[in-house]
Short mmCIF file of C-alpha atoms in Angstrom, two decimals:
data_model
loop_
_atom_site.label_atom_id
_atom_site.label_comp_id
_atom_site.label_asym_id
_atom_site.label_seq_id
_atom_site.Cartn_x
_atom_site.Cartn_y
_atom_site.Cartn_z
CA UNK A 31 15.05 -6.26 19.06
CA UNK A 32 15.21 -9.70 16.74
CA UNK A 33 15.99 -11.13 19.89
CA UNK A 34 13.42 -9.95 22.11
CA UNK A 35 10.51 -11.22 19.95
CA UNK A 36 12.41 -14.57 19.47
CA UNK A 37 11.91 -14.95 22.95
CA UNK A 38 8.60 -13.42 23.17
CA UNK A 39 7.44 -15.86 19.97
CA UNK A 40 9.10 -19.02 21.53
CA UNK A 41 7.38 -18.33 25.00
CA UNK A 42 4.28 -18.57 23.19
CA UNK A 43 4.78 -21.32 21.73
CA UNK A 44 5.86 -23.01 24.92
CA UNK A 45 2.57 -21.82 26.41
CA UNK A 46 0.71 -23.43 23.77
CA UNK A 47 2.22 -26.11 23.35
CA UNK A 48 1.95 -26.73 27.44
CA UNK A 49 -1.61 -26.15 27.00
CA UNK A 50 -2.41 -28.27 24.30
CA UNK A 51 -0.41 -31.12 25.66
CA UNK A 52 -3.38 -31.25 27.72
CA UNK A 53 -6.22 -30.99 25.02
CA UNK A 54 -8.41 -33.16 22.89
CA UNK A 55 -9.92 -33.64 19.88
CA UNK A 56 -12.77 -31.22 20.74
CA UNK A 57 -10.83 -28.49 22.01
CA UNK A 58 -10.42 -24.98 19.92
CA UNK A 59 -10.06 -21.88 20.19
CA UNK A 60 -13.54 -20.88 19.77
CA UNK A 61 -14.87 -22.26 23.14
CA UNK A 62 -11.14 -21.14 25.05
CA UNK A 63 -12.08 -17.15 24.15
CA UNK A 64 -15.61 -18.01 24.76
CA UNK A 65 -17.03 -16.60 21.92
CA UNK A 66 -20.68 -16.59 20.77
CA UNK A 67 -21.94 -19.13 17.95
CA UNK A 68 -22.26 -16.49 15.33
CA UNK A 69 -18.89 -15.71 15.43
CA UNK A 70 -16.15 -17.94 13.89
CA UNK A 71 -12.26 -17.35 14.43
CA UNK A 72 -9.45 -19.93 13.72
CA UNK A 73 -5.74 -19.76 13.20
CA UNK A 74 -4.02 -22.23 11.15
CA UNK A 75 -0.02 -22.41 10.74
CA UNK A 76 2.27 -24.85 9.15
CA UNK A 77 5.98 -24.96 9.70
CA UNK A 78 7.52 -27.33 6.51
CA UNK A 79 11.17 -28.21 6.51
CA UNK A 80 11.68 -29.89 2.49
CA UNK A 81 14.89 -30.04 0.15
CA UNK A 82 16.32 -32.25 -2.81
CA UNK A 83 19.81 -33.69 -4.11
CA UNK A 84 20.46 -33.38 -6.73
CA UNK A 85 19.46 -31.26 -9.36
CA UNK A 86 17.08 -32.15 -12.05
CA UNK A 87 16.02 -28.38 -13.48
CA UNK A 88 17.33 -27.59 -16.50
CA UNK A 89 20.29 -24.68 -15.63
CA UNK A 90 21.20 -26.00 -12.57
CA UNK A 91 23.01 -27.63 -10.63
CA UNK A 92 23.37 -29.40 -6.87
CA UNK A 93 20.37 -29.57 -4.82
CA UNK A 94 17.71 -27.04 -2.86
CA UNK A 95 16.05 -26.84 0.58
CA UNK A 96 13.66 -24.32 2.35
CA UNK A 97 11.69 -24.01 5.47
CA UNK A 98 8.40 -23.00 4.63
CA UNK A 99 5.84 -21.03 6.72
CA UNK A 100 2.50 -20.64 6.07
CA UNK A 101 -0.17 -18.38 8.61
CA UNK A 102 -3.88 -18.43 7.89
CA UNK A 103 -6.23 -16.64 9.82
CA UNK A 104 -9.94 -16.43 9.51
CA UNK A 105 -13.23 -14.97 11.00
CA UNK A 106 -16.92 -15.47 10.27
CA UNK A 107 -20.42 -13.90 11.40
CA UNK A 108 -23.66 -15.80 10.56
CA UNK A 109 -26.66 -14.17 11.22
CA UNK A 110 -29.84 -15.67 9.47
CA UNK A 111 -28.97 -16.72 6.36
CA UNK A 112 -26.38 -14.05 5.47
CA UNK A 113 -22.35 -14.67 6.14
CA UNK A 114 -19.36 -12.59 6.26
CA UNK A 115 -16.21 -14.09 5.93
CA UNK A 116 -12.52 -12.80 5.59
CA UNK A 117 -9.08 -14.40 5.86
CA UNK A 118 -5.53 -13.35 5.75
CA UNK A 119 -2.46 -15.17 4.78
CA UNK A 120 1.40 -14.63 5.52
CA UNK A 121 3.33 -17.00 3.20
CA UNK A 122 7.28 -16.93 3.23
CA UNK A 123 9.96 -18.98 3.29
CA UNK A 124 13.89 -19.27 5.06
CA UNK A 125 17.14 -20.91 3.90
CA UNK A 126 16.65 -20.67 0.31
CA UNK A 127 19.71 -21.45 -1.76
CA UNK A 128 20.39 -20.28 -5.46
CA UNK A 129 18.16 -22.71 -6.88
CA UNK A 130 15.37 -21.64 -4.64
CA UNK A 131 12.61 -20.55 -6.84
CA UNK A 132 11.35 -17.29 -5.15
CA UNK A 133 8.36 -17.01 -6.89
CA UNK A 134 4.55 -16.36 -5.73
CA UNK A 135 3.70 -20.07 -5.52
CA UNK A 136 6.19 -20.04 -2.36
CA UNK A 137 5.38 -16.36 -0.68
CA UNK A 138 2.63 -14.03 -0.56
CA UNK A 139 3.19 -12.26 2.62
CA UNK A 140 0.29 -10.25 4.65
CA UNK A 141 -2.22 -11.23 2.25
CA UNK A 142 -5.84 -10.53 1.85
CA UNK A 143 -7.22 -14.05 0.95
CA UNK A 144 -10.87 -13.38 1.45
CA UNK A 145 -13.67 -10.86 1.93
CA UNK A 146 -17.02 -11.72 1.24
CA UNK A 147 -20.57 -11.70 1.91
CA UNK A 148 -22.70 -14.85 1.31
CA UNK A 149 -26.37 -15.21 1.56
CA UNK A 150 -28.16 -18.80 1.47
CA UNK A 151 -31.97 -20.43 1.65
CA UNK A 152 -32.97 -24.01 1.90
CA UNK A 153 -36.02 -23.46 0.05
CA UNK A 154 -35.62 -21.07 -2.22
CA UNK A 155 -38.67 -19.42 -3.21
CA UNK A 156 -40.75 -22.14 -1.70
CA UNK A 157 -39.22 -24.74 -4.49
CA UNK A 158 -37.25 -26.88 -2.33
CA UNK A 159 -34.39 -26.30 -3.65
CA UNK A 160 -31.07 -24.74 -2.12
CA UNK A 161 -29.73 -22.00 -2.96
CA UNK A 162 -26.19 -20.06 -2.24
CA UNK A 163 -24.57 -17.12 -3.50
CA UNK A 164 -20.89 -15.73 -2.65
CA UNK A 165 -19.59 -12.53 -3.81
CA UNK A 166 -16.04 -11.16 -2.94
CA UNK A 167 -12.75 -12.33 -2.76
CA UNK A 168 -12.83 -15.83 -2.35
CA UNK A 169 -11.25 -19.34 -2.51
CA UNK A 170 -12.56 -22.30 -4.35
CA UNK A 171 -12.79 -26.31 -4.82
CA UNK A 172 -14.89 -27.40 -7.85
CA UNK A 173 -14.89 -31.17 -8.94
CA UNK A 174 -11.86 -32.99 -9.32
CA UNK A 175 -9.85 -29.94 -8.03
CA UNK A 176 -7.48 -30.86 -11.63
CA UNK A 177 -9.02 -27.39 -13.32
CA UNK A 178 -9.60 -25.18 -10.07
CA UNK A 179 -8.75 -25.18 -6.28
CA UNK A 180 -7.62 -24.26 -3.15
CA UNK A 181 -4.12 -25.38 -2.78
CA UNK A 182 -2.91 -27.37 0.03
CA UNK A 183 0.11 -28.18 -0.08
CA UNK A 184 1.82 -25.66 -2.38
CA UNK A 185 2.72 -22.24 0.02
CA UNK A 186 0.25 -19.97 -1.82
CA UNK A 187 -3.38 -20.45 -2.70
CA UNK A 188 -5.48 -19.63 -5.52
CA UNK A 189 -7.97 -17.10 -4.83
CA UNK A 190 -10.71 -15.03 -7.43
CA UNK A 191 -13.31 -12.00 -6.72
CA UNK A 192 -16.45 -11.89 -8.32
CA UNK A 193 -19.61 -14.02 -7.71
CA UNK A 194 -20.10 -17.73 -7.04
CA UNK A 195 -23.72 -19.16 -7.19
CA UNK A 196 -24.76 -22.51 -6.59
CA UNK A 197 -28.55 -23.99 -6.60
CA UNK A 198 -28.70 -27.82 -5.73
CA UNK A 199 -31.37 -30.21 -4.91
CA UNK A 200 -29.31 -32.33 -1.38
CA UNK A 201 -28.58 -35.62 -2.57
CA UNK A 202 -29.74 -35.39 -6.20
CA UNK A 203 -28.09 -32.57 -8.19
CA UNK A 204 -25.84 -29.11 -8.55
CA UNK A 205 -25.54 -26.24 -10.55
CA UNK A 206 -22.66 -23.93 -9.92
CA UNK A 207 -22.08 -21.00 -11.78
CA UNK A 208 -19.34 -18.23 -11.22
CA UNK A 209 -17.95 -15.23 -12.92
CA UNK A 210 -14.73 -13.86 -11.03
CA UNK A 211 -11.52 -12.07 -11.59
CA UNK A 212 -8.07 -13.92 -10.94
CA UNK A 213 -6.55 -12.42 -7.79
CA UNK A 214 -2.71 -11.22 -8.59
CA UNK A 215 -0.21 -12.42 -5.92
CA UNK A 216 2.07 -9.12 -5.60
CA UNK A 217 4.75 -8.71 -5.69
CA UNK A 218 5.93 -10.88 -8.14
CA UNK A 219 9.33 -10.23 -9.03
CA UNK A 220 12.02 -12.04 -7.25
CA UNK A 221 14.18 -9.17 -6.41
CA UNK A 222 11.17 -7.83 -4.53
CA UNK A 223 10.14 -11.17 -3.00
CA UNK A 224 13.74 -12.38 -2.35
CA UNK A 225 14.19 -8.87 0.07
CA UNK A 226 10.59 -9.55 1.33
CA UNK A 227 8.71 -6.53 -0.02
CA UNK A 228 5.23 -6.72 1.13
CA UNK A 229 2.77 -5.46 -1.61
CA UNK A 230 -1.78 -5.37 -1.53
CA UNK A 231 -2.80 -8.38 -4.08
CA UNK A 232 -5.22 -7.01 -6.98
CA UNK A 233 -7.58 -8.05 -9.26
CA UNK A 234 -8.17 -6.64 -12.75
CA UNK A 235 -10.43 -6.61 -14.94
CA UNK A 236 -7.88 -7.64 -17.97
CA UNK A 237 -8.44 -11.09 -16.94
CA UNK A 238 -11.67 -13.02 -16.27
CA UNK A 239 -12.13 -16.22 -15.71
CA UNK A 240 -16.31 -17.32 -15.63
CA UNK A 241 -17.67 -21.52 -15.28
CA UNK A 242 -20.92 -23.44 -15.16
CA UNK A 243 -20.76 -27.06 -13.39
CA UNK A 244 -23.39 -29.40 -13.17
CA UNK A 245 -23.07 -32.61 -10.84
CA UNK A 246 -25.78 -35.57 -10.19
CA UNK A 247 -25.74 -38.30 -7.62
CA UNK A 248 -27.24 -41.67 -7.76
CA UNK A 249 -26.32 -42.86 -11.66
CA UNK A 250 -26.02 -46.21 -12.10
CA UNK A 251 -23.48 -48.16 -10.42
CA UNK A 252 -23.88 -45.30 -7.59
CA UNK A 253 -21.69 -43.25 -9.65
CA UNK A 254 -21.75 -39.20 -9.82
CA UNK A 255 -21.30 -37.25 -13.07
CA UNK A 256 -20.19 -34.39 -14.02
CA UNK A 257 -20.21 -31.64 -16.91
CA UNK A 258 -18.44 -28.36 -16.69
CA UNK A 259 -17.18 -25.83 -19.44
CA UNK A 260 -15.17 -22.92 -18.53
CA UNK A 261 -13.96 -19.66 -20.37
CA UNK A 262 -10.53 -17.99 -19.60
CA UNK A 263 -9.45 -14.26 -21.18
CA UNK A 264 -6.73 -12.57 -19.78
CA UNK A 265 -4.77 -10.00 -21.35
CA UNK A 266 -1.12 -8.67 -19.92
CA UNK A 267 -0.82 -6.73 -16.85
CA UNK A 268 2.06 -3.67 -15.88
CA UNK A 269 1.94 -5.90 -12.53
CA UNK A 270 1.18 -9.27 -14.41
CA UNK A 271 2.63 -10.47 -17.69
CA UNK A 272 1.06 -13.77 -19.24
CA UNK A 273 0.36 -15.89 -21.54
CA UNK A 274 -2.62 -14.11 -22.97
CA UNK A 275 -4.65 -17.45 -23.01
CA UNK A 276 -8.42 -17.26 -24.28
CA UNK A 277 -9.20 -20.78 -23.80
CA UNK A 278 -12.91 -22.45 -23.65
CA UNK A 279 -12.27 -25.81 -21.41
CA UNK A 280 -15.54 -28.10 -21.30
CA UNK A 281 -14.99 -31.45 -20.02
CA UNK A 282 -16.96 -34.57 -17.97
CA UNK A 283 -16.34 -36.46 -15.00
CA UNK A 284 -17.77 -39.80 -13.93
CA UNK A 285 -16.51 -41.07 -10.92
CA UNK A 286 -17.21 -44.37 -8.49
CA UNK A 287 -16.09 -42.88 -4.92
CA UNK A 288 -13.75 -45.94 -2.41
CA UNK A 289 -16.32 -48.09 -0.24
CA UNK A 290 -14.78 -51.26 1.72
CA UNK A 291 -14.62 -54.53 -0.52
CA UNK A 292 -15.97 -52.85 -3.68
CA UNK A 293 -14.09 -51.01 -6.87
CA UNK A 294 -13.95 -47.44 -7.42
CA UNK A 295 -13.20 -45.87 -10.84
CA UNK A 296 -12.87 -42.67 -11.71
CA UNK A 297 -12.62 -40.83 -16.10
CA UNK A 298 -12.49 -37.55 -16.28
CA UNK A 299 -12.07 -35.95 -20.06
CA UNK A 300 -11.09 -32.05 -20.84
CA UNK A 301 -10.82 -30.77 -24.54
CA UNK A 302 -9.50 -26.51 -24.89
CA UNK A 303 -9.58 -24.45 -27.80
CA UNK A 304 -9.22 -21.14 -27.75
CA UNK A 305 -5.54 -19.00 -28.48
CA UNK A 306 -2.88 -18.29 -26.88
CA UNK A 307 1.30 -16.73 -26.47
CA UNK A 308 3.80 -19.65 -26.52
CA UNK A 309 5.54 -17.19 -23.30
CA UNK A 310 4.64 -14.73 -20.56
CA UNK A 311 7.71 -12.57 -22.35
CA UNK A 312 6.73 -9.02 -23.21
CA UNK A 313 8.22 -9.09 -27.04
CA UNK A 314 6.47 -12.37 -27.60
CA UNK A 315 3.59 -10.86 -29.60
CA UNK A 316 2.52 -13.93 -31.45
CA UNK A 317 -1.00 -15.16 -30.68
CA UNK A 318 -0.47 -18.77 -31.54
CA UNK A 319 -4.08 -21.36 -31.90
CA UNK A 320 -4.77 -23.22 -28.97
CA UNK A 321 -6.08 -26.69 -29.02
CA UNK A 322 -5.51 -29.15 -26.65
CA UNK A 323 -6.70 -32.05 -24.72
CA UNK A 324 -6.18 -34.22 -21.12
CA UNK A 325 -7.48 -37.66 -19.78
CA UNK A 326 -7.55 -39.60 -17.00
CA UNK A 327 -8.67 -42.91 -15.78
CA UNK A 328 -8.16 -44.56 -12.37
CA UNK A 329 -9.56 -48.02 -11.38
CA UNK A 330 -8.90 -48.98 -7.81
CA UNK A 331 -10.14 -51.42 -5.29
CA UNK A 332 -10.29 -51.43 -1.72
CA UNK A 333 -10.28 -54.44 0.48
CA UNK A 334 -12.23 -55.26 3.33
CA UNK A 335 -9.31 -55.85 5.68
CA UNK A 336 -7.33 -54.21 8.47
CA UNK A 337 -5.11 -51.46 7.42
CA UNK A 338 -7.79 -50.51 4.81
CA UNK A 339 -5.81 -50.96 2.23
CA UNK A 340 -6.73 -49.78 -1.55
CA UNK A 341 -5.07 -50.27 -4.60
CA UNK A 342 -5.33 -47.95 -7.40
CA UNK A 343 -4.27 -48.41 -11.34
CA UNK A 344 -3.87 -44.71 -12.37
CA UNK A 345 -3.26 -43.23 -16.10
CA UNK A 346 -2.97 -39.45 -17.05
CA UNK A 347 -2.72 -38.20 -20.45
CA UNK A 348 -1.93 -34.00 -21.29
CA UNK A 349 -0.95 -33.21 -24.66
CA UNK A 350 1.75 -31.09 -25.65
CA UNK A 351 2.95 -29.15 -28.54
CA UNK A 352 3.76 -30.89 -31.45
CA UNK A 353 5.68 -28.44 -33.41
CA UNK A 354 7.13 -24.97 -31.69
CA UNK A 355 7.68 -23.48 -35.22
CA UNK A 356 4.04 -23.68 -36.30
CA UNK A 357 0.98 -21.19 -35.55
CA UNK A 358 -0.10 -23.75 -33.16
CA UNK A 359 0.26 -24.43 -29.20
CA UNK A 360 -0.85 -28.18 -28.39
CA UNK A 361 0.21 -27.87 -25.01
CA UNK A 362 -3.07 -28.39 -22.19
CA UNK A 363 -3.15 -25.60 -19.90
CA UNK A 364 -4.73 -26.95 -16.19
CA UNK A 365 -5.94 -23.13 -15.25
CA UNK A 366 -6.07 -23.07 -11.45
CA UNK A 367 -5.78 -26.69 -10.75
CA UNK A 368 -4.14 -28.64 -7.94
CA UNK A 369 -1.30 -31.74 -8.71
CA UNK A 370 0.21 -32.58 -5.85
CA UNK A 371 -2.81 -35.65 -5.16
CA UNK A 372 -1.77 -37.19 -8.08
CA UNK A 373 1.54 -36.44 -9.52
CA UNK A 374 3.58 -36.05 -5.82
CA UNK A 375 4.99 -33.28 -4.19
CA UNK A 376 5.02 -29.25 -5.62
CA UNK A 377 6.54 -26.26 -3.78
CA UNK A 378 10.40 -26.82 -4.73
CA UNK A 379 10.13 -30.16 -6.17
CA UNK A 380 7.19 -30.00 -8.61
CA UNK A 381 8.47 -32.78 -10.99
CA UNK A 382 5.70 -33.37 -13.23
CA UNK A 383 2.72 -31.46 -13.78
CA UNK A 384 -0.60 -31.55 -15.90
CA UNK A 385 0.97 -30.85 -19.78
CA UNK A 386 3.05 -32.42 -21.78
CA UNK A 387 2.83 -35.91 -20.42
CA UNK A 388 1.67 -39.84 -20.78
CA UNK A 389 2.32 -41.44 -17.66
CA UNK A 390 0.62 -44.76 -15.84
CA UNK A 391 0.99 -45.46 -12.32
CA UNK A 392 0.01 -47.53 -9.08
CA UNK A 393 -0.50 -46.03 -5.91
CA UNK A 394 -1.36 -48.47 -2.78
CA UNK A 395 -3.33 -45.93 0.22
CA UNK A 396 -3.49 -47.63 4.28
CA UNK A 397 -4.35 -46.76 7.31
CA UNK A 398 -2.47 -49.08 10.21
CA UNK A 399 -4.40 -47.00 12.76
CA UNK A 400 -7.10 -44.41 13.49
CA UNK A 401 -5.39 -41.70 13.04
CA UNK A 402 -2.45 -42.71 11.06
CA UNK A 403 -2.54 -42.90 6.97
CA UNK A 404 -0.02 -43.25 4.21
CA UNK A 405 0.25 -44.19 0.38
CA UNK A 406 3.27 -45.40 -1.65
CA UNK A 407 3.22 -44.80 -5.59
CA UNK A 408 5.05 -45.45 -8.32
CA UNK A 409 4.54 -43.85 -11.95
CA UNK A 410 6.31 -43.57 -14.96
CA UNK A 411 6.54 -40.40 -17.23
CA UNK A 412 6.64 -39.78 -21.08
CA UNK A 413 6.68 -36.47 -22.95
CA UNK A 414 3.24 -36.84 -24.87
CA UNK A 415 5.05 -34.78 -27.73
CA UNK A 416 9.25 -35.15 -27.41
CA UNK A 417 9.69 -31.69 -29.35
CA UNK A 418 7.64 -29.74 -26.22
CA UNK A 419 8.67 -28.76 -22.71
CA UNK A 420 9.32 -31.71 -19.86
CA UNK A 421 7.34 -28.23 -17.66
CA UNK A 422 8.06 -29.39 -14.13
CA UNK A 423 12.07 -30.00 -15.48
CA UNK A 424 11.66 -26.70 -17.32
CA UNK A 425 14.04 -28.48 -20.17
CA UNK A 426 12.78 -28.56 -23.92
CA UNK A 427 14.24 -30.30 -26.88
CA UNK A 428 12.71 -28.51 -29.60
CA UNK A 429 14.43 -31.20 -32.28
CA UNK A 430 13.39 -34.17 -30.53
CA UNK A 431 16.42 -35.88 -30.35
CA UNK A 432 16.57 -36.07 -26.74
CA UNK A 433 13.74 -38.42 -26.94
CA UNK A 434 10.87 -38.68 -24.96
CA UNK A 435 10.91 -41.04 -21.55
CA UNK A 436 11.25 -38.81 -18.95
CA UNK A 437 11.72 -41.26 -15.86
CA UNK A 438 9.88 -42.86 -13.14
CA UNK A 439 9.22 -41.50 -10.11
CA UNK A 440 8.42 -42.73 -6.78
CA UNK A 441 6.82 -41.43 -3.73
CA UNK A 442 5.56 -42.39 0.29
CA UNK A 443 3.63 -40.57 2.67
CA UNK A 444 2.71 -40.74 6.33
CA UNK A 445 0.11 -38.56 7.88
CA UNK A 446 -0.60 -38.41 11.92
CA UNK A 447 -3.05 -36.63 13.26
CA UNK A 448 -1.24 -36.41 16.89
CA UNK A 449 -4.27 -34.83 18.79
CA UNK A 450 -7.13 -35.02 16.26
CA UNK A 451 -8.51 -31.80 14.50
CA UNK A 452 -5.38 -30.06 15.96
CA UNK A 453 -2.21 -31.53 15.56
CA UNK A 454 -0.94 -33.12 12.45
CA UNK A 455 2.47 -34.12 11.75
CA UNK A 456 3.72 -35.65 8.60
CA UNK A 457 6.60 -36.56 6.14
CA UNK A 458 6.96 -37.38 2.38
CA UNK A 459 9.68 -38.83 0.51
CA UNK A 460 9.80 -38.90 -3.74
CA UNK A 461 13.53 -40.40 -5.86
CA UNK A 462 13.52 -39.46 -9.47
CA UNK A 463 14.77 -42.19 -11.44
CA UNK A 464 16.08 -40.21 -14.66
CA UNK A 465 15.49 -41.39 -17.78
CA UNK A 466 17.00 -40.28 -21.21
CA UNK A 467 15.38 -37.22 -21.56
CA UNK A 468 15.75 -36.00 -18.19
CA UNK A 469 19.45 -36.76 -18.77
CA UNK A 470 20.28 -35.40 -22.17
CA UNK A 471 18.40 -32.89 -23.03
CA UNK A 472 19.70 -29.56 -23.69
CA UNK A 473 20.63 -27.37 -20.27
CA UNK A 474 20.36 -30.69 -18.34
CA UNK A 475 22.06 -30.88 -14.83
CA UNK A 476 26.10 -32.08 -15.18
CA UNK A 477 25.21 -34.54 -12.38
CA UNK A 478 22.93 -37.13 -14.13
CA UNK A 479 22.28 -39.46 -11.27
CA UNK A 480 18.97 -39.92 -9.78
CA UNK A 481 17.07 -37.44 -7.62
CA UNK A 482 15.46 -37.63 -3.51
CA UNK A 483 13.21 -35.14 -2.23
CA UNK A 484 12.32 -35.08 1.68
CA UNK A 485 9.68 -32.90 3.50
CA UNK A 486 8.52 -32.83 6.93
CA UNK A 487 5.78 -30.93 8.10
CA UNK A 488 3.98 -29.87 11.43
CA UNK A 489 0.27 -28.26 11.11
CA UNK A 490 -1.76 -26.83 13.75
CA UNK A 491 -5.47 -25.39 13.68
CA UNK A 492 -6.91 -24.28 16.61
#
């Protein structure tokens, strides 16, 4: 039977592949099943091959590697003003090893992603202003994408249900405002994910998770700015144990987008206070005082030449706890944020992430050709508090002795968009060069020499 719909699988794909060897940028799958304009339907898949040698975890040892699949489908009717929209996802992986961290960042099979209606006006009550509303299970980009948004290249995405409202005046200003519930990935235990048990996500109201944004265009320098405050409360789960984080987040953003023989900038700064559990562990009881606090600044300029090159000066700052025997946690918590733009590659890699660092860096972004574009980067890593966790290494030192320079790491990309708006292929590379912490902290890998992650990806929407 395996083998029947092997071969009933690859003879589609031959198919498709025959017919799209003959296709262009403009064709889909829309106009092939010739269906009407108020009815949307796309399928998006991406096959990821990725793996690392050697370890850099803390408890273990050797290396990793996965192939990664990732399904998305999605329909849409538009009639008027209202929308429906609803999407499913099948997330899993093959070839996982005993490092392989079977978790439900990596698989979320035959999962509702969205359902929702949407309604919006141009003029809204004959003010001139535009207005959209959302409600349902849904996905979402705000801002930076550093505090919430949909994931692209991690295996699962973020999604919420509730409401999200926005009222904007084109090209001057935006309000946002959204109250939703955190959408459970299920199941979520590795025994069940590992035998790939298939469970409905859910929503609860034990955690809630609300925002208000406001961006404007046009500042000086033709800059945009932002303000935002959010307010997270969740409570544990008997599907969902956490952290039990009620955090207030308000922060700004004032950023100087990339035009051709100018400089871009970009500051963005995030204070939290609220409380929180140190872990996710059911005996730890201990509601601990949250404050803590992230920064980041960028400068970059991009020259007027072929290639398009730009060259950016980047510095992130997330603080982390200073003492793990006090009533306090220090440690900045990036809610339902995105990393991989900034601090390289996630899914089984996922070095560094937004806590519990200091770290500078240079990243230099081409194009050689149209459809062809790449980046190198290079950044170096502290622990912004050497007694807290190094979280992407999952090691801690709570004594400090271990010190506090985690490494440098390095990365390249190359992205190809073989027949535009359909086809992309591309490939990533990132080396670890340890530094002391990474190498003697407590539970550090026996091998001590320097890590390589490699990843190659195809992705095709139609």
């Amino acid at each position: 039977m395996n083998q029947l719909k092997l071969i009933y699988l690859s003879t589609l794909v031959l198919i498709f592949y025959s017919n799209l060897s003959h296709a262009t940028e403009h064709w889909s799958l829309q106009e092939q099943l010739k269906l009407p304009e108020w009815l949307t339907f796309t399928i998006d898949h991406r096959t990821r091959y990725e793996g690392y040698t050697p370890a850099f975890k803390g408890g273990t040892n050797g290396g990793d590697q996965i192939i990664a699949f990732r399904t998305n489908v999605f329909m849409g009717i538009k009639y008027a003003n209202f929308r429906l929209g609803a999407e499913f996802i099948d997330a899993r992986i093959t070839l996982g090893g005993e490092n392989t961290p079977y978790s439900t960042s990596l698989i979320n099979q035959t999962g509702l992603l969205q359902a929702y209606i949407g309604w919006q006006s141009d003029d809204i009550f004959e003010s001139g202003l535009h207005f959209d509303i959302q409600a349902g299970r849904q996905t979402m980009d705000v801002g930076s994408r550093r505090l919430i948004a949909r994931n692209r290249y991690r295996n699962t995405i973020n999604n919420f249900t509730g409401i999200d409202m926005i009222l904007s005046q084109p090209n001057h200003w935006q309000w946002r405002n959204f109250a939703v519930l955190p959408v459970s990935r299920l199941p979520n235990d590795q025994t069940s994910l590992q035998a790939g048990s298939t469970k409905f996500d859910q929503e609860d109201f034990e955690r809630f998770f609300i925002g208000s944004f406001f961006s404007i265009v046009n500042l000086p320098l033709n800059t945009v700015g932002e303000l935002y405050v959010y307010y997270l409360n969740e409570k544990d789960t008997p599907e969902t144990p956490t952290t039990n984080r009620k955090l207030v987040t308000p922060g700004f953003r004032w950023v100087k987008f990339a035009m051709p023989g100018q400089f871009d900038f970009e500051m963005e700064a995030v204070i939290q206070s609220g409380t929180s559990y140190a872990t996710a562990a059911s005996i730890d009881q201990r509601s601990l005082n949250h404050f803590a606090y992230f920064g980041h600044f960028s400068l970059g300029y991009s020259f007027d030449l072929p290639w398009q090159p730009q060259l950016i000066f980047q510095y992130d700052y997330a603080s982390g706890d200073k003492d793990p025997t006090d009533s306090n946690n220090n440690r900045f918590e990036t809610l339902y944020g995105a990393r991989r733009f900034e601090f390289g590659p996630t899914s089984i890699w996922g070095a560094f992430a937004r806590a519990n660092i200091n770290s500078p860096g240079i990243r230099l972004k081409f194009r050689p050709i149209k459809n062809l574009t790449g980046f190198i980067a290079h950044r170096a890593y502290w622990l912004a508090e050497s007694k807290d966790t190094w979280v992407g290494g999952r090691l801690r030192d709570p004594s400090g002795q271990s010190g506090s320079y985690i490494g440098q790491q390095m990365e390249a990309r190359l992205r190809w968009k073989a027949i535009p708006n359909i086809v992309t292929l591309e490939t990533g590379w990132a080396h670890l060069f340890k530094g002391e912490f990474a190498k003697n902290a407590p539970l550090s890998p026996a091998d001590k020499s320097d890590s390589d992650y490699f990843y190659f990806q195809t992705s095709i929407h139609i």
